[in-house]
XYZ file of C-alpha atoms in Angstrom:
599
model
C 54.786 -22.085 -17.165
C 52.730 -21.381 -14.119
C 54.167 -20.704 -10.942
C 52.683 -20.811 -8.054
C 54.271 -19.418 -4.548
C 53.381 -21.739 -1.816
C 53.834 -19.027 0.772
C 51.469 -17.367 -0.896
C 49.058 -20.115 -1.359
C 49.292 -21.445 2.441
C 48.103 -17.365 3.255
C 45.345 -17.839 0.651
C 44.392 -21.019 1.907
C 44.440 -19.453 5.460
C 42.025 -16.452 4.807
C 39.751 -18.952 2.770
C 39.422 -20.854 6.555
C 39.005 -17.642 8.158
C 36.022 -16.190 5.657
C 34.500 -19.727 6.256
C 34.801 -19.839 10.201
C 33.608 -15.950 10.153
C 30.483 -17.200 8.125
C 29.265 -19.876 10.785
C 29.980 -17.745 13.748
C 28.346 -15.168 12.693
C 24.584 -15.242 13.337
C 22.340 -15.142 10.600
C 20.407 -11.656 9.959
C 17.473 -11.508 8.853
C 13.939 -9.763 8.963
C 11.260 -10.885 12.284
C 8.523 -12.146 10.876
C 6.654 -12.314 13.791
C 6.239 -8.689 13.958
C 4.209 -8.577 10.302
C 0.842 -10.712 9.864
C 1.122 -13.337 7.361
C -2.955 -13.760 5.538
C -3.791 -16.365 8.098
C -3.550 -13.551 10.739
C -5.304 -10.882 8.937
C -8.974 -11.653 9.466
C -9.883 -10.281 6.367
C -7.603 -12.346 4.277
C -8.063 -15.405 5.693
C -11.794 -14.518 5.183
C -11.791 -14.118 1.658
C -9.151 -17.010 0.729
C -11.872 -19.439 2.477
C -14.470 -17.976 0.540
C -12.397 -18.728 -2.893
C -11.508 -22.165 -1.948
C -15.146 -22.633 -1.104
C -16.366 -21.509 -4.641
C -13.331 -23.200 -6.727
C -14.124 -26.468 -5.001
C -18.148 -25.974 -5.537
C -18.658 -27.722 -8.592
C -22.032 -26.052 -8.670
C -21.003 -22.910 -7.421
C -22.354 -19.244 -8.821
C -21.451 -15.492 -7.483
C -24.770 -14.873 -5.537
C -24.391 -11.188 -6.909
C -26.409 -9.801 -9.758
C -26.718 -6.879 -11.990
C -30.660 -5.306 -12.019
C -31.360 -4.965 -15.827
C -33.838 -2.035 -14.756
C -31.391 -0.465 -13.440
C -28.867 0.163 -16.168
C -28.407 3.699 -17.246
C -25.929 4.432 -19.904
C -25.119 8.040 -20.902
C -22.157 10.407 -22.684
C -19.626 7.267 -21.562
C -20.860 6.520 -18.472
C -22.790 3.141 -17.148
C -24.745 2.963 -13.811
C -26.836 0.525 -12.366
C -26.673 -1.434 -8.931
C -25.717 -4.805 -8.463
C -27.246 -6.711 -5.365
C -26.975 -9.583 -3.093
C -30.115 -11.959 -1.141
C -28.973 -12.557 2.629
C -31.328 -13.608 4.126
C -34.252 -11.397 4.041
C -32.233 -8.132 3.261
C -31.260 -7.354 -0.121
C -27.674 -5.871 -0.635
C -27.747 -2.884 -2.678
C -24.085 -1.397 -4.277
C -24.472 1.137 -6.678
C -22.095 0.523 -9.848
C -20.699 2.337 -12.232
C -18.374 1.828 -15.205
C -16.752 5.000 -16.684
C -15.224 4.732 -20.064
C -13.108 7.519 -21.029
C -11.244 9.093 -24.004
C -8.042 7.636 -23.241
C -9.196 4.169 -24.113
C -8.981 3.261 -20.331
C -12.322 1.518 -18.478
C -13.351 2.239 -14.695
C -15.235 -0.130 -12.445
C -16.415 1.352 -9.378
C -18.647 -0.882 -6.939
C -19.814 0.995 -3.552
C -22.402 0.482 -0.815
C -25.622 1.257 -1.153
C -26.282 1.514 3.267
C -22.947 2.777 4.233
C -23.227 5.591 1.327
C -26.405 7.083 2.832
C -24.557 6.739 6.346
C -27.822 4.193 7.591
C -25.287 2.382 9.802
C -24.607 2.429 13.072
C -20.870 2.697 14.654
C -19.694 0.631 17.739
C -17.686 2.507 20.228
C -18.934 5.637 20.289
C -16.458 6.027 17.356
C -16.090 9.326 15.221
C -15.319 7.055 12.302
C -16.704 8.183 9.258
C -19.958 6.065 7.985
C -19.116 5.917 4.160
C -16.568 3.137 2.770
C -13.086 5.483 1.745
C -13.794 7.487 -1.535
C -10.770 10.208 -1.703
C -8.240 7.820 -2.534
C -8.777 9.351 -6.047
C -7.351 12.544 -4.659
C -3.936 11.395 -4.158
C -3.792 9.376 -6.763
C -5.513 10.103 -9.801
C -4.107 13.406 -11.790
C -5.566 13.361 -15.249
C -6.997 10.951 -17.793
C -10.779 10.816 -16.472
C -12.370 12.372 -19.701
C -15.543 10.674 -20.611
C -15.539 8.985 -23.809
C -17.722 10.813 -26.640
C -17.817 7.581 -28.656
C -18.522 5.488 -26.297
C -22.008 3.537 -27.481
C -24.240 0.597 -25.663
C -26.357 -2.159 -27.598
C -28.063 -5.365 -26.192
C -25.194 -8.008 -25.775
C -24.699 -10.595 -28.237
C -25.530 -13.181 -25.318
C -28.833 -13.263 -23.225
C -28.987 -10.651 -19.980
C -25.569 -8.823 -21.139
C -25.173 -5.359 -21.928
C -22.426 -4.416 -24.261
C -20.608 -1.419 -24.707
C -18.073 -0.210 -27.584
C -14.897 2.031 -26.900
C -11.641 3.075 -27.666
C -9.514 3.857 -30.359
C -12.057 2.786 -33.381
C -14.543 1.368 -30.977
C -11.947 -1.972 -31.008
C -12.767 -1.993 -27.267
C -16.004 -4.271 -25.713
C -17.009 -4.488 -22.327
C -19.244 -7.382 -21.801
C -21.287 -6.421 -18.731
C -23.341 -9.366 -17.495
C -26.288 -9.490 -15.221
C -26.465 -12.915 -13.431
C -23.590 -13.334 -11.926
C -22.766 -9.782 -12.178
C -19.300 -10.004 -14.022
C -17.192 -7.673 -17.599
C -15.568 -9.994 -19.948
C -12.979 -6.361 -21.788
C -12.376 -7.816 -25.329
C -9.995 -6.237 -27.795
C -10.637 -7.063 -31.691
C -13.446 -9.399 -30.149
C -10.823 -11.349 -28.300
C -11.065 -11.302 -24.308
C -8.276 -10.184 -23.055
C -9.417 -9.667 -18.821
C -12.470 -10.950 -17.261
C -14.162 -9.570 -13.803
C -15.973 -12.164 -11.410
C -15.357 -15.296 -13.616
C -14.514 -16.793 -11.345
C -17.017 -16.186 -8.612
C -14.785 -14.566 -6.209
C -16.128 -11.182 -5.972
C -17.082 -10.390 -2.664
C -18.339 -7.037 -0.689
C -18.893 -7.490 2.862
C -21.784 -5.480 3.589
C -22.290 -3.732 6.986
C -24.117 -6.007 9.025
C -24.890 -5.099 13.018
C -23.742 -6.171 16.053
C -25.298 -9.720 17.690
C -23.990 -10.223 20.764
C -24.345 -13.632 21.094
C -25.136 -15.977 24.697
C -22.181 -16.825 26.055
C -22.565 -20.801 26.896
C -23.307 -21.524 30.381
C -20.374 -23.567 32.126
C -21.331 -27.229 32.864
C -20.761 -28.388 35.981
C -17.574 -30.445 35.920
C -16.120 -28.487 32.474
C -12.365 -27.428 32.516
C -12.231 -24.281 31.631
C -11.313 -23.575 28.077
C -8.299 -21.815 26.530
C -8.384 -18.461 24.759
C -10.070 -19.605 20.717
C -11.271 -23.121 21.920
C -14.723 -21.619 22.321
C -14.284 -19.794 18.728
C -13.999 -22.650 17.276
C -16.382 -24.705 18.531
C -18.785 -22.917 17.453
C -17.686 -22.648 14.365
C -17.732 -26.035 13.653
C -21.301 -25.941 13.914
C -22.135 -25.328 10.784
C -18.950 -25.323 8.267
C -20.865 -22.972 5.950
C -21.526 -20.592 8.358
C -18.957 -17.349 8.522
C -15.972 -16.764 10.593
C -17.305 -13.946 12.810
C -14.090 -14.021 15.062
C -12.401 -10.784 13.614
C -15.513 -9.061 12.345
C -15.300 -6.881 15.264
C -12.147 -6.777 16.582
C -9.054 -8.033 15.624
C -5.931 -8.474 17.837
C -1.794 -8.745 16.679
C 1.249 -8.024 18.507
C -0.091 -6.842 21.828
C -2.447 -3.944 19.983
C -6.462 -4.574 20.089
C -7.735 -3.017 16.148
C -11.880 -2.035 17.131
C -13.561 -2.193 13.898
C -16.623 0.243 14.622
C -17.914 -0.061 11.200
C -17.354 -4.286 11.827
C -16.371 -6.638 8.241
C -15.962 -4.023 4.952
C -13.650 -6.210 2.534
C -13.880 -5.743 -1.229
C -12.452 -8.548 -3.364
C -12.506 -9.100 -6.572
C -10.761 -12.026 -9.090
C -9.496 -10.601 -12.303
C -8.571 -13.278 -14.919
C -5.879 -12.639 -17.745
C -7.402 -15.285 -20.554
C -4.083 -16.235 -22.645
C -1.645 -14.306 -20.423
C 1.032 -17.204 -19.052
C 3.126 -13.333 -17.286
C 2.120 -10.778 -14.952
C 4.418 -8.131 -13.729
C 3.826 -5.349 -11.251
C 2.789 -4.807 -7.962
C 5.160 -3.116 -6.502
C 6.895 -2.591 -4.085
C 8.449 -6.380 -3.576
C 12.000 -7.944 -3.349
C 11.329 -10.998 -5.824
C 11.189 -11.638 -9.620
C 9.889 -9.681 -12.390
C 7.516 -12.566 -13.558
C 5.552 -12.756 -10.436
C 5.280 -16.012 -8.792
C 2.238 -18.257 -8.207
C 0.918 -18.234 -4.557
C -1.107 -20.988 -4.221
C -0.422 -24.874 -5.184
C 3.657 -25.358 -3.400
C 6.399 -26.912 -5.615
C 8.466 -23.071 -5.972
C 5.277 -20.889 -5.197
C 5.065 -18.821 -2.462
C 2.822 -19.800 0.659
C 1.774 -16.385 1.080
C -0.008 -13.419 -1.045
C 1.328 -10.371 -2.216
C 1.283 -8.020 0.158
C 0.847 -4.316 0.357
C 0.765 -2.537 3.044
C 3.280 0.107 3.764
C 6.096 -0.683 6.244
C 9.057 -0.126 7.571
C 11.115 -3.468 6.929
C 13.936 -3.956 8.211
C 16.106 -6.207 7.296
C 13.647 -7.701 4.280
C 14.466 -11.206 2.206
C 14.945 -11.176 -1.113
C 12.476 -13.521 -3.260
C 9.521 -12.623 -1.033
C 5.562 -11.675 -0.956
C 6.277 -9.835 1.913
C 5.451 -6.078 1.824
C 7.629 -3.120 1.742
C 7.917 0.174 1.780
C 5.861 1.339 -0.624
C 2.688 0.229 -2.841
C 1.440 0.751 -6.463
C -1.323 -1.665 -7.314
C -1.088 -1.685 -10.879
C -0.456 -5.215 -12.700
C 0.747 -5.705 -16.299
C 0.077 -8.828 -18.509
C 2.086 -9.621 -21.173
C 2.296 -12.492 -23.740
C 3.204 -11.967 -27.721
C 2.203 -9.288 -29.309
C -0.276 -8.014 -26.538
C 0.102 -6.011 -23.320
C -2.971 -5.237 -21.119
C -3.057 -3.910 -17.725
C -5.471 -3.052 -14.169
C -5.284 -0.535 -11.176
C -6.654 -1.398 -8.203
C -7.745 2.068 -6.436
C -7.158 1.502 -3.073
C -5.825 2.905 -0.145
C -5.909 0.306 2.508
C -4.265 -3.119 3.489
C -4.438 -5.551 -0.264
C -3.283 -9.074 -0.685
C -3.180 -10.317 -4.093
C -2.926 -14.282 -4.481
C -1.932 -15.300 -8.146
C -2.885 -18.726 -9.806
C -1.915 -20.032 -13.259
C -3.960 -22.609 -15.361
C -3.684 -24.288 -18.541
C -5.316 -25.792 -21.144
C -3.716 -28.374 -23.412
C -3.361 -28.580 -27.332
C -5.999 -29.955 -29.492
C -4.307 -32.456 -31.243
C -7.218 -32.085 -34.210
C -5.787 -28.237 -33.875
C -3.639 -27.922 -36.523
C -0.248 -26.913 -34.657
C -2.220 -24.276 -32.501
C -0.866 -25.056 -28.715
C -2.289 -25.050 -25.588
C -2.416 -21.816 -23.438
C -2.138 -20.423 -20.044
C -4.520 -18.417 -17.701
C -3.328 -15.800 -15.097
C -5.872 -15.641 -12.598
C -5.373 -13.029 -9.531
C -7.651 -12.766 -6.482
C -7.305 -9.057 -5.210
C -8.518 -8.690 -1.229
C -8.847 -4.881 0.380
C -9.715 -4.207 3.691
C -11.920 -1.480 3.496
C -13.124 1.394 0.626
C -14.441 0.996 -2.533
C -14.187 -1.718 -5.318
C -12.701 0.244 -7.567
C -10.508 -0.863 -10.991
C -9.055 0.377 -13.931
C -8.631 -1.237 -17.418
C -6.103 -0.368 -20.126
C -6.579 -2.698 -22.960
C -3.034 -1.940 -24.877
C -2.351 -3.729 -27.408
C 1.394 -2.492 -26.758
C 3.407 -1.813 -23.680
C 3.531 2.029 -24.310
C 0.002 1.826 -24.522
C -0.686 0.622 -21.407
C 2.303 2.359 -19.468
C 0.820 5.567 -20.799
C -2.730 5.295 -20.432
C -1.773 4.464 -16.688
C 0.765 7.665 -16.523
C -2.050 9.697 -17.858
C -4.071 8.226 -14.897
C -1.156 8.762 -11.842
C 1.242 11.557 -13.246
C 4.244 10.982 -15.213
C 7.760 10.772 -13.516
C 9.103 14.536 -12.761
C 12.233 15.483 -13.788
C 14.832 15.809 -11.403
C 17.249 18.247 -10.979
C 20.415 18.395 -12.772
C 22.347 17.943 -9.859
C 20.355 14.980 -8.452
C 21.673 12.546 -10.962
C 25.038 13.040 -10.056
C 26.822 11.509 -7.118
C 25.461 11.519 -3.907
C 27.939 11.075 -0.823
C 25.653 9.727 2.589
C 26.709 7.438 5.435
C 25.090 7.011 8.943
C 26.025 9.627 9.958
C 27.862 13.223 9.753
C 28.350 13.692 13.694
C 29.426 17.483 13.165
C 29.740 20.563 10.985
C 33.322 20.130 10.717
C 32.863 16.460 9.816
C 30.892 17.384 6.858
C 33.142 20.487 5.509
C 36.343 17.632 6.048
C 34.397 14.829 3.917
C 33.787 17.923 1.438
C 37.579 19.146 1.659
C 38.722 15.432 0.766
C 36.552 14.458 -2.373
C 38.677 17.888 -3.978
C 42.063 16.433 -2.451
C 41.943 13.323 -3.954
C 39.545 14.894 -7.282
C 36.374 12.640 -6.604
C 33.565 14.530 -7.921
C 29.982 14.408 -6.233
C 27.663 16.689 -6.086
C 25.306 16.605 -2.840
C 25.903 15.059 0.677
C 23.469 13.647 3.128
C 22.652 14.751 6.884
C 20.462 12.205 9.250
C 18.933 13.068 12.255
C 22.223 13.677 14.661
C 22.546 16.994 13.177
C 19.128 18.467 15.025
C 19.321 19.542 18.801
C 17.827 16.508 20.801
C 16.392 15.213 17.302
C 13.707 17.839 16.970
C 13.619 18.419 13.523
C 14.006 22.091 11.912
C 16.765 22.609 15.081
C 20.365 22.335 14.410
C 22.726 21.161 17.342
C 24.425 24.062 18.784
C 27.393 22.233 19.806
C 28.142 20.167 16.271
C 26.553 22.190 14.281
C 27.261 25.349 15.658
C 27.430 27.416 11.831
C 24.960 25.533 9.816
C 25.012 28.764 7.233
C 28.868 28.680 6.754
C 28.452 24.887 6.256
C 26.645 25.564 3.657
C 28.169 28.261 2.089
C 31.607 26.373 1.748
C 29.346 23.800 -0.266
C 27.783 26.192 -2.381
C 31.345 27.502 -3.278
C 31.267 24.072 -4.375
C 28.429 23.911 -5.719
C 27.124 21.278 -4.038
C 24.067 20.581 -2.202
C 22.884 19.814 1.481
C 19.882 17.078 1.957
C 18.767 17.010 5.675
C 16.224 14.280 6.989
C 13.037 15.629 8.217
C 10.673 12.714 9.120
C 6.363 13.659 9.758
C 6.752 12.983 13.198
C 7.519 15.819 16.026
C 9.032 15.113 19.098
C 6.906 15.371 22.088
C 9.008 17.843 24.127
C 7.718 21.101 26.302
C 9.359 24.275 24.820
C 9.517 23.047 21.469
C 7.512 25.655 19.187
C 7.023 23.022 16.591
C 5.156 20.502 18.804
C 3.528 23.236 20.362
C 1.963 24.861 17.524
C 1.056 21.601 16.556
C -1.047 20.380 19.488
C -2.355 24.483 19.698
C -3.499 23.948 16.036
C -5.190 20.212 16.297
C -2.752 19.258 13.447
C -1.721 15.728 14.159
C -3.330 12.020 13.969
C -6.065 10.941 16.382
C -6.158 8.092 17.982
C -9.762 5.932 18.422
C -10.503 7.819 21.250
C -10.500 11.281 19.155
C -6.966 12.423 21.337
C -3.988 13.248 19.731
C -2.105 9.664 19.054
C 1.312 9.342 20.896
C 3.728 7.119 19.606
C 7.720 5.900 19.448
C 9.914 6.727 17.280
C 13.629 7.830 16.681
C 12.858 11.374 18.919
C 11.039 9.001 21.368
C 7.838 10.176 22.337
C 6.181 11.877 19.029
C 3.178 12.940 17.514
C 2.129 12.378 14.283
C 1.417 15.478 11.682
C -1.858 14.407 9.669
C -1.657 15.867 6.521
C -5.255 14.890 5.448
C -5.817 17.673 6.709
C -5.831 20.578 4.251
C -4.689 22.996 7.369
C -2.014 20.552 8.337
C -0.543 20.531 5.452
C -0.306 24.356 4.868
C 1.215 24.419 7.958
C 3.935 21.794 7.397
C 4.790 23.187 4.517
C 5.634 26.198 5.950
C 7.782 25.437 8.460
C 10.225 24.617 5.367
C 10.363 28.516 4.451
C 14.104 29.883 5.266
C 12.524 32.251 7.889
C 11.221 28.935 9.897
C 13.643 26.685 9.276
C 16.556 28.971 10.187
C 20.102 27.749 9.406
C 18.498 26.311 5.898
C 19.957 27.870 2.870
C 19.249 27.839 -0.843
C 21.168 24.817 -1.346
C 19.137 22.783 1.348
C 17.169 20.091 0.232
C 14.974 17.596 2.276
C 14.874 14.096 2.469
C 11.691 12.966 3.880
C 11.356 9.397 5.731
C 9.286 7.265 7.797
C 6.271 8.164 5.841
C 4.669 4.834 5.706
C 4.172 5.669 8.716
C 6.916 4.595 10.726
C 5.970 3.921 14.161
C 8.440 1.741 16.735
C 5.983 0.669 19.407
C 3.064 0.354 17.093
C 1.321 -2.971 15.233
C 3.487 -3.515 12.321
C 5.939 -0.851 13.066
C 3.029 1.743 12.143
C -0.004 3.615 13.600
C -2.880 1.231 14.850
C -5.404 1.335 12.281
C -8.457 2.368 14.007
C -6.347 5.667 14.246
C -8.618 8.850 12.837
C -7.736 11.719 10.677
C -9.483 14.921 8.668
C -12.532 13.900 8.228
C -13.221 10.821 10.408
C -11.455 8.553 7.893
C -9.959 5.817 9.994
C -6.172 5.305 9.247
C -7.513 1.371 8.029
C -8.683 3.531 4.909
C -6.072 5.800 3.908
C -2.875 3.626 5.224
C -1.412 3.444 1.600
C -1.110 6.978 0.480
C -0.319 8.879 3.280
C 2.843 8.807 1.815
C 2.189 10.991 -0.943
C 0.014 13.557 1.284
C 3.601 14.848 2.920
C-alpha cells in the first residue's frame, strides 16, 4: 500500500506555489531584437527578396542574363566565358568561370567585369579597394583545387548548352546554358542541383552616382517626414529600383557609406527531388531546416549569417550567431549532394519547398518535393561549390578536402574542464584546484576570464590577485593540469601600455572610413582593434604569445580567444561599422565573416 505523508505533501504542494509565483514575477529574458536588422532593414535583402517575388509572380518572366557562346573557352578542366546583362545602353560584362577538379567537386565563380579592371569611381574620397572581395579563398580554402585531367566538353544535348563530363567515371554533367545563363549538375543523367532556374540570379553592377533634384516645396505643403519623400517617388514607377540604400544605409544610430554604392550577388540554387536540407550553420533551430517564406510554422525571416555576439539568443530561430559556415547538405534516399557558398560578407538564405503530385497513370511512383534556396551576399564574388555525392561521406569529404579536416585536440582537452565567471584571485584558483583532490573529482584544465589582467589589459596579470602567476601554475602542473586565460583581439586604449603602444607605433589595427585607427567599446572600454589581414599584424600578435612577452605564462598556459566576430559594444550590431578598412583597402563589409579565423 501507498502511503502518503500529508506533511510532506502540504510542503510539496507549497514549493510547487512558490516555483509558480517565482515564474510570473520574474521577467522574461530574452535576446533585443532591435539591436540586429531583420531582411526588411538590410537594404540589400530587402532588395533582392523584391526582385524574387517580382520574377516568381511574372508569369512571363526570364533572367535578363546570358552566357556569350563566343566566349566559351574550355581547357585541362577549366571553363571561361562571360556572361552579360542589357541596361539600358551599357552592357554588363562578368567574367565566369567553372573549375572542375579531381576531387569530383565543381566551382562557379561569377565576377565583375568594371570593378575587376578598377574603372569605377569611389564616393567619399574612400581608400576602399575598387575590386569586389577575392581573398576569401585564403582563409578558407586549404586543399582540393586540383584541376580535373578527365574533365571533357561536347555541344549539349539541348540547343545553346554546353556540356561538360566529370568525376569519378565521368558520371558527373554540368549543363551550362546560354540564354538565361544557368548549370543544371546531373549525376547518372539525373539532375540533382540546378543554378538560375529559377531566375533569381542577380549581380548588382557598379552603377554611378545621380544626384537627383530635390522637389521644390509648394507653397502651402507641410513639410514631410523623414522616408515620405522616398517613397513617393518610388511609387512612380513600381518597376523602377529601390535606390534608398544604394548609397548609404543607416541602423541603430551608425550611418554605413557605401563608396563603391549596390554590389549584391544572389543566386537561387534548386535541389530537384530533395524534400531535406541541413546546414548552415551557425543557428539555434532544427536539423531539417525550416521553410522561410509562405507562414503556417515557417519562419518570417531568412537565415542569417553574419557574425555576432548574441546575447541571450532564442532557440528555434533564423537569427544569426556566432559563427558562419555556408555549406548546405541535401539529402533524400539513397542520395546526398551538397554547395558552398564562398563568401565572406553579410548572407541571407530564404528556403522554399514545392511539390509535385503523383501521376495516377504512374504506376505507384509518388509525387516529389523541390528544395529551392535563394542565397543573397552583400558584396564579393558569386562564388559556389558543388559536390555531387552520391553518399554522405562523399560529400562531407569532398567539402573537408576543400576547408581542412577537424584537428585533433590534445589529450588533455577532452577531459574535464572546470570554468565559472570568474576566478577573482590566485589563491581562488589554487583553492578550487586543492578541492577537486579533497573530494577526488578529476578535471584536467581550469579557466581564467579577464579579472585576472591588471585593469583588463591583456598579457598583464593583476599584481594584487594575481601576485605569483608562475607558482599558480606550477602547483597545477604538479597536477598536471592546465591554465586557459582569455585574450580577446582588442587592446585597451590606455597611455603606458606597451601593447597598445606598439600597436598604434606599428599601424597594426582596423581603420575606420576615414583611414584613422577605429576606436571602439568593449570590456577594457576604450580599445582598438588588431587587424590581422594584415600579414605584419599578425606576426606581431603572434608574438606577443612567446613566454618572454607574455611574462607570467608558463608551459601549461593555453589561450582562449573571444570576441572575434568582432565584438564591439557601442558599434551597429554589437560589431565594427562596416565601411571599416583593413590591409589592403578591403572594407570590413567584405571580409566580416572570416576574420575569425585570421586570429
Amino acid at each position: 500500500m501507498l502511503r502518503v505523508n500529508a506533511s510532506s505533501s502540504k510542503w510539496t504542494a507549497f514549493f510547487l506555489l512558490c516555483l509558480a509565483l517565482c515564474s510570473l514575477l520574474t521577467p522574461a529574458v530574452t535576446v533585443k531584437h532591435e539591436k540586429f536588422k531583420t531582411c526588411a532593414q538590410s537594404g540589400f535583402c530587402k532588395r533582392n527578396r523584391a526582385y524574387a517575388d517580382t520574377a516568381l509572380s511574372t508569369s512571363s518572366w526570364s533572367s535578363p542574363y546570358t552566357l556569350e557562346a563566343s566566349s566559351v573557352k574550355f581547357d585541362k578542366g577549366l571553363l571561361t566565358g562571360v556572361v552579360t546583362k542589357k541596361v539600358g545602353d551599357e552592357t554588363v560584362r562578368l567574367p565566369l568561370t567553372v573549375a572542375f577538379y579531381e576531387s569530383g567537386t565543381a566551382r562557379v565563380t561569377v565576377d565583375e567585369e568594371k570593378r575587376q579592371k578598377g574603372a569605377i569611381e569611389l564616393r567619399h574620397n574612400s581608400k576602399a579597394k575598387k575590386e569586389r572581395y577575392n581573398e576569401a579563398e585564403k582563409w578558407a580554402i586549404v586543399g582540393g583545387t586540383a584541376l580535373s585531367k578527365g574533365a571533357a566538353t561536347s555541344q549539349g544535348a539541348e540547343k545553346g548548352t554546353t556540356r561538360v563530363a566529370y568525376g569519378p567515371g565521368s558520371a558527373f554533367e554540368a549543363i551550362i546554358k546560354h540564354t538565361p545563363f544557368g548549370v543544371d549538375f546531373k549525376r547518372d543523367g539525373e539532375t540533382q542541383v540546378k543554378f538560375n532556374g529559377q531566375g533569381l540570379l542577380n549581380v548588382e553592377h557598379w552603377r554611378p552616382k545621380i544626384d537627383k533634384p530635390v522637389p521644390e516645396k509648394k507653397e502651402g505643403e507641410e513639410e514631410k517626414k523623414d522616408g515620405e519623400e522616398t517613397a513617393a517617388v518610388e511609387t512612380e514607377d513600381a518597376t523602377a529600383e529601390d535606390e534608398g540604400t544604394w548609397w548609404e544605409e543607416s541602423f541603430g544610430g551608425n550611418t554605413d557609406s557605401k563608396p563603391r554604392g549596390p554590389e549584391a550577388v544572389a543566386l537561387d540554387i534548386s535541389f530537384p527531388g530533395y524534400q531535406h536540407v541541413y546546414g548552415l550553420a551557425e543557428h539555434a533551430g532544427p536539423l531539417s531546416l525550416k521553410e522561410t517564406r509562405g507562414g503556417d510554422g515557417k519562419y518570417s525571416e531568412p537565415y542569417r549569417m553574419y557574425n555576432s555576439d548574441v546575447f541571450e539568443y532564442e532557440m528555434d530561430s533564423p537569427m544569426t550567431l556566432y559563427g558562419s559556415i555556408p555549406f548546405m547538405q541535401a539529402q533524400k534516399k539513397d542520395s546526398t549532394v551538397g554547395v558552398f557558398w564562398l563568401n565572406a560578407a553579410e548572407t541571407w538564405v530564404d528556403i522554399t519547398k514545392s511539390s509535385s503530385s503523383a501521376n495516377p497513370l504512374s504506376l505507384g511512383i509518388g509525387g516529389t518535393t523541390t528544395t529551392n534556396t535563394h542565397w543573397i551576399s552583400e558584396s564579393g564574388l558569386l562564388d559556389v561549390f558543388v559536390m555531387l555525392g552520391p553518399k554522405p561521406q562523399d560529400v562531407v569529404g569532398a567539402y573537408s578536402e576543400l576547408t581542412g579536416y577537424t584537428q585533433l585536440p590534445q589529450q588533455f582537452a577532452i577531459a574535464y574542464h572546470q570554468c565559472r565567471w570568474n576566478y577573482v584571485t590566485d589563491e581562488d584558483v589554487r583553492d578550487v584546484d586543492r578541492k577537486f583532490d579533497k573530494h577526488k573529482i578529476p578535471y584536467d584544465v581550469i579557466w581564467l576570464d579577464i579579472e585576472y589582467t591588471e585593469g583588463k589589459k591583456y598579457f598583464t596579470w593583476d599584481p594584487m590577485t594575481f601576485a605569483n602567476p608562475l607558482g599558480m601554475q606550477k602547483q597545477l602542473d604538479e597536477h598536471e593540469r592546465k591554465l586557459v586565460a582569455i585574450i580577446d583581439p582588442h587592446i585597451k586604449n590606455e597611455g603606458n601600455y606597451y601593447v597598445v603602444d606598439e600597436l598604434k607605433s606599428k599601424d597594426l589595427a582596423v581603420h575606420n572610413k576615414d583611414d584613422n585607427i577605429y576606436e571602439g567599446w568593449c570590456w577594457p572600454g576604450s580599445s582598438y582593434w588588431i587587424d590581422c589581414f594584415s600579414p605584419k599584424a599578425r606576426d606581431w600578435w603572434k608574438g606577443l604569445f612567446r613566454y618572454d612577452r607574455f611574462q607570467g605564462s608558463a608551459k601549461n598556459t593555453f589561450i582562449w580567444n573571444d570576441m572575434n566576430e568582432p565584438s564591439v559594444f557601442n558599434g551597429p550590431e554589437t560589431t565594427m561599422p562596416k565601411d571599416n578598412l583593413h590591409h589592403g583597402g578591403w572594407e570590413h563589409r567584405d571580409v566580416h565573416n572570416v576574420n575569425g579565423l585570421t586570429l
